[in-house]
Amino acid sequence: MSDWMVAVGRGRVRRPRALSPLREHLRDTFWFAPTAAMVAVCLVWWVTSWADEAIVTALQDGGEFDAVKDLMGIADDVKTVVTTISSAMMTFIGVVFSISLVAVQMAGGQLTPRVVRLFVRSRITKLTFAVFLATFLLSLLVLTSYDGEQDPRRVSTVPVLQAFITLGSVALSLLLFVMYVNSTLRMMRVGHVVDRVAWEAFRVVARMPYGDAASGDLAPESGRVAYEGRAGVLRDVNIARLVRIARRRGVVLRVIPRIGDFVVPGTMMFSVHGGAAPSRRQLRSCVFVGVERAFYQDLGFGLRVLADVALRALSAAVNDPTTAVQAIDRIVQFLAAVGRGPLDTLRYKDRSGTVRLVQPVPGWDELVDLAFTEIRGCAAGTPQVTRRLLAGFDDLLSLVPEERRESLLRHRELLSRSVERSVPDAADRVFALHPDRQGIG
């Protein structure tokens, strides 16, 4: 995040790779990592089982029956531990799952339900569950490998490698459990949550094709393609695939709704410029609709979440202005970073440098309204928040270009009027309208 901000400040821009959103979709699921881990552990068990059989066969062929008997003794000693692991691991998983539910419930209730997705996307949470389930499955598979034969000349396998792999998996599980508890406790802290939301918002900005927006006008519109599918929120589009389709057709595609808009069947999704429209079947597979917004391509969603955190903190039920100030800190940081860059429309080019996809994003005025309108309306009677807002306005006014100051000045003036109406005492008004980056330090 900081590297991107430095690059923007120095005037350097980069052209991002138009990646498929599949990776982001998998991160929004909780089943993929545990399933992949269990498949991987089955392969590991199969390899180690084959290795154990090969070791026993080699020793028997060489007449090393005493060595085989020693291995059988080691395996029998470890069997008790493996049996204990198999019976205790599911209880351990239940404890971890309970901790997750409590943390999610507390964060969603105190901040905003939209931060729950941060827990779902947490790599350490998924890795912990994956390793725990894999350890449980591995212990069961190892127990099936024990041979009831006690004669070293006739035994077919001795699961020594398998048992030690299981013990290593248990050690990894304990290490991950410590890391998981630490990560969960951090996710229950307001500062870490708003920092994580801001980081996700900056990832969206880093993918935007800065430097490519200053392109010529589009060719006349030659057709439109309607959306076909279930109603829901437009989460993202497959930019790489859309660029390839447009290049093959020799056209430019323009996405009509913005990411985060609610679309229904029949909504016009694409306009086509410069040639015949691609088939609906081709374009349908490039559009992803869900039940809620996601960070991946949604420029305004990070601000939406930060504003929600501040609004929840300013509500009468919570009354936590310090949390609101922490959210405003990140809002100002985000607006300061995007305040000098091109907004409104993104233009993605193919390998030859020709614009093939045009995608709308919120403009500067819309981002400022999203960031401050609701917070300003709830902050008039809270001097800690009004002072922080005024300091934020002053900072942004000194950072953004002249043509983008009007909306900031408008919100600054509206905040001053709100305070004047809400605070009857003149001394209190003067105090509430004094800019302070810490609110009331």
Protein backbone atom coordinates (compact mmCIF):
# COMPACT_ATOMS: atom_id res chain seq x y z
CA MET A 1 0.00 0.00 0.00
CA SER A 2 2.71 2.47 0.98
CA ASP A 3 4.79 1.60 -2.13
CA TRP A 4 1.82 2.36 -4.35
CA MET A 5 1.27 5.71 -2.64
CA VAL A 6 4.93 6.64 -3.07
CA ALA A 7 4.75 5.71 -6.75
CA VAL A 8 1.65 7.85 -7.25
CA GLY A 9 3.26 10.74 -5.41
CA ARG A 10 6.31 10.57 -7.68
CA GLY A 11 4.17 10.45 -10.80
CA ARG A 12 5.00 6.82 -11.61
CA VAL A 13 2.18 4.61 -12.77
CA ARG A 14 2.02 1.01 -13.79
CA ARG A 15 -0.22 -0.91 -16.07
CA PRO A 16 -1.77 -3.74 -14.05
CA ARG A 17 -2.26 -7.24 -15.33
CA ALA A 18 -5.88 -7.94 -16.18
CA LEU A 19 -6.22 -11.08 -14.10
CA SER A 20 -9.15 -13.46 -13.91
CA PRO A 21 -11.23 -12.99 -10.74
CA LEU A 22 -11.19 -16.75 -10.03
CA ARG A 23 -8.53 -16.36 -7.34
CA GLU A 24 -10.57 -13.68 -5.58
CA HIS A 25 -13.71 -15.79 -5.79
CA LEU A 26 -11.90 -18.70 -4.15
CA ARG A 27 -10.68 -16.41 -1.39
CA ASP A 28 -14.30 -15.49 -0.66
CA THR A 29 -15.15 -19.16 -0.05
CA PHE A 30 -14.34 -21.22 3.01
CA TRP A 31 -14.48 -24.69 1.47
CA PHE A 32 -11.64 -24.57 -1.03
CA ALA A 33 -8.62 -24.48 1.29
CA PRO A 34 -9.79 -27.32 3.60
CA THR A 35 -10.81 -29.44 0.62
CA ALA A 36 -7.48 -28.90 -1.13
CA ALA A 37 -5.64 -29.74 2.10
CA MET A 38 -7.51 -33.01 2.54
CA VAL A 39 -6.85 -34.01 -1.05
CA ALA A 40 -3.17 -33.16 -0.58
CA VAL A 41 -2.93 -35.16 2.64
CA CYS A 42 -4.43 -38.19 0.91
CA LEU A 43 -1.67 -37.96 -1.69
CA VAL A 44 0.97 -37.58 1.04
CA TRP A 45 -0.40 -40.62 2.86
CA TRP A 46 -0.37 -42.67 -0.33
CA VAL A 47 3.27 -41.75 -1.03
CA THR A 48 4.43 -42.43 2.53
CA SER A 49 2.45 -45.67 2.63
CA TRP A 50 4.22 -46.82 -0.52
CA ALA A 51 7.57 -45.76 0.98
CA ASP A 52 6.88 -47.71 4.20
CA GLU A 53 6.02 -50.84 2.20
CA ALA A 54 9.18 -50.42 0.09
CA ILE A 55 11.35 -50.09 3.22
CA VAL A 56 9.88 -53.23 4.83
CA THR A 57 10.19 -55.21 1.60
CA ALA A 58 13.84 -54.14 1.15
CA LEU A 59 14.71 -55.13 4.72
CA GLN A 60 12.97 -58.49 4.40
CA ASP A 61 14.72 -59.22 1.10
CA GLY A 62 18.03 -58.46 2.77
CA GLY A 63 17.27 -60.68 5.76
CA GLU A 64 17.25 -57.73 8.18
CA PHE A 65 14.38 -59.09 10.26
CA ASP A 66 15.69 -57.55 13.47
CA ALA A 67 15.51 -54.12 11.85
CA VAL A 68 11.94 -54.84 10.76
CA LYS A 69 11.10 -55.84 14.34
CA ASP A 70 12.62 -52.59 15.62
CA LEU A 71 10.49 -50.61 13.18
CA MET A 72 7.40 -52.51 14.34
CA GLY A 73 8.23 -51.56 17.93
CA ILE A 74 8.60 -47.87 17.03
CA ALA A 75 5.33 -47.93 15.09
CA ASP A 76 3.50 -49.59 18.00
CA ASP A 77 4.84 -46.95 20.39
CA VAL A 78 3.65 -44.14 18.15
CA LYS A 79 0.26 -45.78 17.56
CA THR A 80 -1.02 -44.65 20.95
CA VAL A 81 -0.16 -41.07 20.10
CA VAL A 82 -1.81 -41.31 16.68
CA THR A 83 -4.94 -42.77 18.25
CA THR A 84 -5.07 -39.90 20.74
CA ILE A 85 -4.62 -37.41 17.94
CA SER A 86 -7.50 -38.82 15.94
CA SER A 87 -9.87 -38.62 18.90
CA ALA A 88 -8.78 -35.19 20.14
CA MET A 89 -8.41 -33.29 16.87
CA MET A 90 -12.14 -32.90 16.21
CA THR A 91 -12.56 -31.40 19.69
CA PHE A 92 -9.72 -29.01 18.91
CA ILE A 93 -11.44 -28.04 15.65
CA GLY A 94 -14.65 -27.34 17.57
CA VAL A 95 -12.82 -25.00 19.93
CA VAL A 96 -11.28 -23.08 17.03
CA PHE A 97 -14.63 -22.83 15.26
CA SER A 98 -16.26 -21.49 18.45
CA ILE A 99 -13.57 -18.83 18.78
CA SER A 100 -14.20 -17.77 15.18
CA LEU A 101 -17.95 -17.46 15.69
CA VAL A 102 -17.51 -15.32 18.81
CA ALA A 103 -14.99 -13.05 17.09
CA VAL A 104 -17.19 -12.64 14.00
CA GLN A 105 -20.26 -11.89 16.11
CA MET A 106 -18.44 -9.27 18.19
CA ALA A 107 -16.87 -7.55 15.18
CA GLY A 108 -20.11 -7.54 13.21
CA GLY A 109 -22.09 -6.15 16.14
CA GLN A 110 -19.64 -3.47 17.22
CA LEU A 111 -18.38 -2.31 13.83
CA THR A 112 -20.47 -3.35 10.82
CA PRO A 113 -21.66 -6.69 9.39
CA ARG A 114 -19.61 -5.97 6.28
CA VAL A 115 -16.35 -6.66 8.13
CA VAL A 116 -17.35 -10.33 8.47
CA ARG A 117 -15.91 -10.95 5.01
CA LEU A 118 -12.47 -10.06 6.41
CA PHE A 119 -12.71 -13.13 8.63
CA VAL A 120 -13.88 -15.26 5.71
CA ARG A 121 -10.94 -14.08 3.61
CA SER A 122 -8.38 -14.50 6.41
CA ARG A 123 -5.57 -16.77 5.17
CA ILE A 124 -4.47 -17.82 8.65
CA THR A 125 -8.03 -18.89 9.57
CA LYS A 126 -8.39 -20.99 6.45
CA LEU A 127 -4.91 -22.46 6.83
CA THR A 128 -5.60 -23.39 10.45
CA PHE A 129 -8.84 -25.17 9.63
CA ALA A 130 -7.24 -26.86 6.63
CA VAL A 131 -4.29 -28.22 8.62
CA PHE A 132 -6.51 -29.34 11.50
CA LEU A 133 -8.84 -31.27 9.20
CA ALA A 134 -5.89 -32.68 7.26
CA THR A 135 -4.25 -33.86 10.51
CA PHE A 136 -7.46 -35.57 11.61
CA LEU A 137 -7.86 -37.31 8.24
CA LEU A 138 -4.19 -38.32 8.16
CA SER A 139 -4.40 -39.89 11.61
CA LEU A 140 -7.36 -42.00 10.50
CA LEU A 141 -5.56 -43.10 7.34
CA VAL A 142 -2.42 -44.01 9.31
CA LEU A 143 -4.45 -46.16 11.71
CA THR A 144 -5.78 -48.13 8.73
CA SER A 145 -2.19 -48.89 7.67
CA TYR A 146 -1.30 -50.87 10.78
CA ASP A 147 -0.85 -54.57 10.02
CA GLY A 148 -2.09 -57.04 12.62
CA GLU A 149 0.71 -59.45 11.72
CA GLN A 150 3.43 -59.63 14.41
CA ASP A 151 5.93 -61.80 12.54
CA PRO A 152 8.62 -59.58 10.96
CA ARG A 153 9.01 -62.14 8.15
CA ARG A 154 5.37 -61.89 7.11
CA VAL A 155 4.39 -58.28 7.89
CA SER A 156 3.60 -56.29 4.75
CA THR A 157 3.97 -52.72 6.01
CA VAL A 158 5.07 -50.81 9.08
CA PRO A 159 3.70 -47.22 9.09
CA VAL A 160 6.75 -45.51 10.55
CA LEU A 161 7.03 -42.66 8.04
CA GLN A 162 3.28 -42.16 8.13
CA ALA A 163 3.28 -41.91 11.92
CA PHE A 164 6.09 -39.37 11.99
CA ILE A 165 4.40 -37.31 9.28
CA THR A 166 1.32 -37.27 11.52
CA LEU A 167 3.37 -36.07 14.48
CA GLY A 168 4.83 -33.32 12.31
CA SER A 169 1.33 -32.32 11.26
CA VAL A 170 0.33 -32.08 14.93
CA ALA A 171 3.31 -29.81 15.64
CA LEU A 172 2.29 -27.61 12.69
CA SER A 173 -1.28 -27.54 14.00
CA LEU A 174 -0.13 -26.29 17.40
CA LEU A 175 1.98 -23.56 15.81
CA LEU A 176 -0.91 -22.48 13.59
CA PHE A 177 -3.26 -22.46 16.56
CA VAL A 178 -1.05 -19.90 18.32
CA MET A 179 -0.88 -17.81 15.15
CA TYR A 180 -4.63 -18.14 14.66
CA VAL A 181 -5.45 -16.93 18.19
CA ASN A 182 -3.10 -13.97 17.72
CA SER A 183 -4.70 -13.14 14.37
CA THR A 184 -8.22 -13.43 15.77
CA LEU A 185 -7.43 -11.14 18.69
CA ARG A 186 -6.02 -8.60 16.25
CA MET A 187 -9.17 -8.81 14.14
CA MET A 188 -11.21 -7.93 17.23
CA ARG A 189 -9.31 -4.64 17.56
CA VAL A 190 -10.81 -1.64 15.80
CA GLY A 191 -7.53 -0.23 14.56
CA HIS A 192 -6.53 -3.46 12.86
CA VAL A 193 -9.94 -3.89 11.22
CA VAL A 194 -10.05 -0.41 9.72
CA ASP A 195 -6.44 -0.80 8.59
CA ARG A 196 -7.36 -4.06 6.87
CA VAL A 197 -10.35 -2.44 5.17
CA ALA A 198 -8.13 0.39 3.96
CA TRP A 199 -5.58 -2.14 2.68
CA GLU A 200 -8.27 -3.92 0.68
CA ALA A 201 -9.42 -0.58 -0.74
CA PHE A 202 -5.88 0.28 -1.81
CA ARG A 203 -5.56 -3.08 -3.57
CA VAL A 204 -8.45 -1.98 -5.79
CA VAL A 205 -6.71 1.31 -6.54
CA ALA A 206 -3.43 -0.47 -7.31
CA ARG A 207 -5.17 -2.53 -10.04
CA MET A 208 -6.60 0.51 -11.77
CA PRO A 209 -4.89 1.30 -15.08
CA TYR A 210 -3.54 4.72 -14.18
CA GLY A 211 -2.01 6.48 -17.13
CA ASP A 212 -4.33 4.70 -19.59
CA ALA A 213 -7.42 6.80 -19.04
CA ALA A 214 -6.48 9.64 -21.34
CA SER A 215 -7.63 8.02 -24.56
CA GLY A 216 -9.74 9.28 -27.41
CA ASP A 217 -13.49 9.10 -27.75
CA LEU A 218 -15.15 5.80 -28.47
CA ALA A 219 -16.54 4.85 -31.85
CA PRO A 220 -20.31 5.17 -32.30
CA GLU A 221 -22.35 2.64 -30.36
CA SER A 222 -23.29 -0.32 -32.53
CA GLY A 223 -25.31 -2.38 -30.07
CA ARG A 224 -26.07 -3.34 -26.51
CA VAL A 225 -26.07 -6.61 -24.61
CA ALA A 226 -28.51 -7.22 -21.76
CA TYR A 227 -27.74 -9.14 -18.61
CA GLU A 228 -29.12 -12.65 -18.33
CA GLY A 229 -29.05 -14.38 -14.97
CA ARG A 230 -30.23 -14.05 -11.42
CA ALA A 231 -30.71 -10.65 -9.83
CA GLY A 232 -27.99 -9.46 -7.51
CA VAL A 233 -25.06 -7.15 -6.97
CA LEU A 234 -22.53 -6.85 -9.78
CA ARG A 235 -19.41 -8.06 -7.93
CA ASP A 236 -16.85 -7.98 -10.74
CA VAL A 237 -16.21 -8.70 -14.40
CA ASN A 238 -13.51 -10.82 -15.99
CA ILE A 239 -11.39 -8.05 -17.47
CA ALA A 240 -8.85 -10.33 -19.16
CA ARG A 241 -11.53 -12.35 -20.94
CA LEU A 242 -13.51 -9.26 -22.00
CA VAL A 243 -10.39 -7.68 -23.48
CA ARG A 244 -9.67 -10.87 -25.46
CA ILE A 245 -13.24 -11.06 -26.75
CA ALA A 246 -13.20 -7.40 -27.80
CA ARG A 247 -9.82 -7.79 -29.51
CA ARG A 248 -10.98 -10.81 -31.53
CA ARG A 249 -14.12 -8.93 -32.60
CA GLY A 250 -12.29 -5.68 -33.27
CA VAL A 251 -14.65 -3.71 -31.01
CA VAL A 252 -14.62 -1.76 -27.75
CA LEU A 253 -16.85 -2.96 -24.90
CA ARG A 254 -18.19 -0.53 -22.31
CA VAL A 255 -19.60 -1.83 -19.04
CA ILE A 256 -22.77 0.15 -18.36
CA PRO A 257 -23.50 -0.47 -14.64
CA ARG A 258 -20.84 0.21 -12.07
CA ILE A 259 -19.37 -2.51 -9.91
CA GLY A 260 -21.57 -2.68 -6.82
CA ASP A 261 -24.81 -1.84 -8.65
CA PHE A 262 -27.81 -4.12 -8.23
CA VAL A 263 -28.78 -5.65 -11.58
CA VAL A 264 -31.84 -7.64 -12.65
CA PRO A 265 -32.44 -9.76 -15.75
CA GLY A 266 -32.80 -7.45 -18.72
CA THR A 267 -30.49 -4.74 -17.37
CA MET A 268 -28.26 -3.41 -20.15
CA MET A 269 -24.81 -4.68 -19.20
CA PHE A 270 -22.55 -3.82 -22.16
CA SER A 271 -22.55 -1.34 -24.98
CA VAL A 272 -20.55 -2.25 -28.09
CA HIS A 273 -18.60 0.31 -30.11
CA GLY A 274 -17.07 -0.12 -33.54
CA GLY A 275 -18.49 -3.42 -34.77
CA ALA A 276 -20.83 -6.35 -34.26
CA ALA A 277 -21.68 -7.33 -30.70
CA PRO A 278 -20.29 -10.58 -29.29
CA SER A 279 -22.78 -13.26 -28.40
CA ARG A 280 -24.60 -13.12 -25.10
CA ARG A 281 -23.20 -16.52 -24.19
CA GLN A 282 -19.64 -15.23 -24.47
CA LEU A 283 -20.31 -12.18 -22.34
CA ARG A 284 -22.48 -13.94 -19.77
CA SER A 285 -19.51 -15.94 -18.52
CA CYS A 286 -17.57 -12.70 -17.91
CA VAL A 287 -20.06 -11.21 -15.44
CA PHE A 288 -20.23 -12.25 -11.80
CA VAL A 289 -23.25 -11.36 -9.68
CA GLY A 290 -23.59 -12.11 -5.97
CA VAL A 291 -25.66 -11.27 -2.92
CA GLU A 292 -23.23 -8.66 -1.58
CA ARG A 293 -20.52 -6.32 -2.76
CA ALA A 294 -16.86 -7.33 -2.77
CA PHE A 295 -13.60 -5.38 -2.62
CA TYR A 296 -12.01 -6.87 -5.73
CA GLN A 297 -13.03 -4.25 -8.35
CA ASP A 298 -15.34 -2.02 -6.29
CA LEU A 299 -13.55 1.29 -5.78
CA GLY A 300 -16.19 2.71 -3.44
CA PHE A 301 -16.76 -0.34 -1.25
CA GLY A 302 -13.82 0.36 1.04
CA LEU A 303 -15.15 3.85 1.74
CA ARG A 304 -18.61 2.37 2.25
CA VAL A 305 -17.32 0.02 4.94
CA LEU A 306 -15.26 2.72 6.66
CA ALA A 307 -18.25 5.06 6.66
CA ASP A 308 -20.42 2.29 8.11
CA VAL A 309 -17.89 1.73 10.90
CA ALA A 310 -17.94 5.44 11.73
CA LEU A 311 -21.74 5.61 11.61
CA ARG A 312 -22.11 2.61 13.91
CA ALA A 313 -19.64 4.20 16.33
CA LEU A 314 -21.61 7.48 16.31
CA SER A 315 -24.96 5.78 16.94
CA ALA A 316 -26.63 6.24 20.33
CA ALA A 317 -26.37 2.51 21.00
CA VAL A 318 -22.57 2.44 20.67
CA ASN A 319 -21.46 6.07 21.26
CA ASP A 320 -17.78 5.51 20.50
CA PRO A 321 -16.42 8.65 18.79
CA THR A 322 -12.82 7.44 19.04
CA THR A 323 -13.65 4.56 16.69
CA ALA A 324 -15.26 7.05 14.32
CA VAL A 325 -12.04 9.10 14.37
CA GLN A 326 -10.01 5.99 13.49
CA ALA A 327 -12.29 5.33 10.52
CA ILE A 328 -12.00 8.97 9.39
CA ASP A 329 -8.20 8.67 9.54
CA ARG A 330 -8.33 5.92 6.92
CA ILE A 331 -10.94 7.75 4.84
CA VAL A 332 -8.67 10.78 4.62
CA GLN A 333 -5.72 8.53 3.77
CA PHE A 334 -7.65 6.90 0.93
CA LEU A 335 -8.95 10.17 -0.53
CA ALA A 336 -5.51 11.74 -0.31
CA ALA A 337 -4.07 8.87 -2.32
CA VAL A 338 -6.68 8.87 -5.10
CA GLY A 339 -7.13 12.65 -5.15
CA ARG A 340 -4.56 13.19 -7.91
CA GLY A 341 -5.38 10.22 -10.09
CA PRO A 342 -7.89 9.85 -12.95
CA LEU A 343 -11.33 8.66 -11.93
CA ASP A 344 -14.82 8.30 -13.50
CA THR A 345 -13.73 5.87 -16.26
CA LEU A 346 -11.11 3.15 -16.62
CA ARG A 347 -9.82 2.07 -20.02
CA TYR A 348 -8.14 -1.32 -20.44
CA LYS A 349 -5.92 -1.97 -23.46
CA ASP A 350 -4.87 -5.10 -25.26
CA ARG A 351 -1.26 -6.07 -25.98
CA SER A 352 -1.10 -3.73 -28.97
CA GLY A 353 -2.12 -0.72 -26.87
CA THR A 354 -5.66 -0.42 -28.27
CA VAL A 355 -8.46 0.33 -25.81
CA ARG A 356 -10.79 -2.66 -25.68
CA LEU A 357 -12.72 -2.28 -22.41
CA VAL A 358 -14.18 0.79 -20.71
CA GLN A 359 -15.39 0.48 -17.14
CA PRO A 360 -17.11 3.19 -15.06
CA VAL A 361 -15.94 3.95 -11.52
CA PRO A 362 -17.05 6.61 -9.03
CA GLY A 363 -15.79 10.12 -9.67
CA TRP A 364 -14.06 12.34 -7.14
CA ASP A 365 -17.22 14.17 -6.04
CA GLU A 366 -19.04 10.87 -5.58
CA LEU A 367 -16.23 9.47 -3.45
CA VAL A 368 -16.18 12.59 -1.27
CA ASP A 369 -19.95 12.44 -0.82
CA LEU A 370 -19.77 8.76 0.06
CA ALA A 371 -17.01 9.40 2.58
CA PHE A 372 -18.44 12.40 4.44
CA THR A 373 -22.17 12.96 3.89
CA GLU A 374 -23.54 10.48 6.43
CA ILE A 375 -20.74 10.96 8.95
CA ARG A 376 -21.15 14.72 8.80
CA GLY A 377 -24.87 14.38 9.47
CA CYS A 378 -24.26 12.38 12.66
CA ALA A 379 -21.21 14.23 13.95
CA ALA A 380 -22.56 17.71 14.69
CA GLY A 381 -22.92 17.07 18.44
CA THR A 382 -19.61 15.23 18.82
CA PRO A 383 -16.70 17.70 18.97
CA GLN A 384 -14.08 14.97 18.76
CA VAL A 385 -15.39 13.95 15.35
CA THR A 386 -16.07 17.44 14.01
CA ARG A 387 -12.54 18.54 14.87
CA ARG A 388 -11.10 15.49 13.11
CA LEU A 389 -13.28 16.07 10.06
CA LEU A 390 -12.18 19.68 9.78
CA ALA A 391 -8.53 18.68 10.04
CA GLY A 392 -9.13 16.07 7.35
CA PHE A 393 -10.74 18.65 5.07
CA ASP A 394 -7.78 20.98 5.56
CA ASP A 395 -5.29 18.21 4.76
CA LEU A 396 -7.15 17.15 1.63
CA LEU A 397 -7.54 20.74 0.43
CA SER A 398 -3.76 21.09 0.54
CA LEU A 399 -3.17 17.83 -1.33
CA VAL A 400 -5.72 17.63 -4.16
CA PRO A 401 -5.73 19.72 -7.36
CA GLU A 402 -7.63 22.98 -7.48
CA GLU A 403 -10.48 21.56 -9.57
CA ARG A 404 -11.26 18.96 -6.89
CA ARG A 405 -11.52 21.30 -3.92
CA GLU A 406 -15.10 22.43 -4.46
CA SER A 407 -16.74 19.33 -2.99
CA LEU A 408 -14.42 19.43 0.03
CA LEU A 409 -15.22 23.09 0.66
CA ARG A 410 -18.93 22.33 0.36
CA HIS A 411 -18.78 19.59 2.98
CA ARG A 412 -16.63 21.79 5.22
CA GLU A 413 -19.18 24.58 5.05
CA LEU A 414 -22.12 22.22 5.66
CA LEU A 415 -20.35 20.78 8.70
CA SER A 416 -19.81 24.26 10.12
CA ARG A 417 -23.50 25.10 9.65
CA SER A 418 -24.53 21.85 11.34
CA VAL A 419 -22.37 22.61 14.37
CA GLU A 420 -23.71 26.14 14.58
CA ARG A 421 -27.28 24.82 14.61
CA SER A 422 -26.63 22.00 17.06
CA VAL A 423 -24.32 23.65 19.61
CA PRO A 424 -25.97 26.63 21.36
CA ASP A 425 -22.97 27.84 23.36
CA ALA A 426 -20.51 30.03 21.43
CA ALA A 427 -17.44 28.73 23.26
CA ASP A 428 -18.43 25.13 22.55
CA ARG A 429 -18.91 26.00 18.89
CA VAL A 430 -15.45 27.50 18.68
CA PHE A 431 -13.99 24.40 20.30
CA ALA A 432 -15.93 22.01 18.03
CA LEU A 433 -14.86 23.90 14.89
CA HIS A 434 -11.14 23.88 15.69
CA PRO A 435 -9.29 21.39 13.41
CA ASP A 436 -7.47 18.64 15.28
CA ARG A 437 -6.02 15.49 13.68
CA GLN A 438 -6.63 13.55 16.91
CA GLY A 439 -10.11 14.96 17.46
CA ILE A 440 -9.55 15.60 21.13
CA GLY A 441 -6.12 14.22 21.82
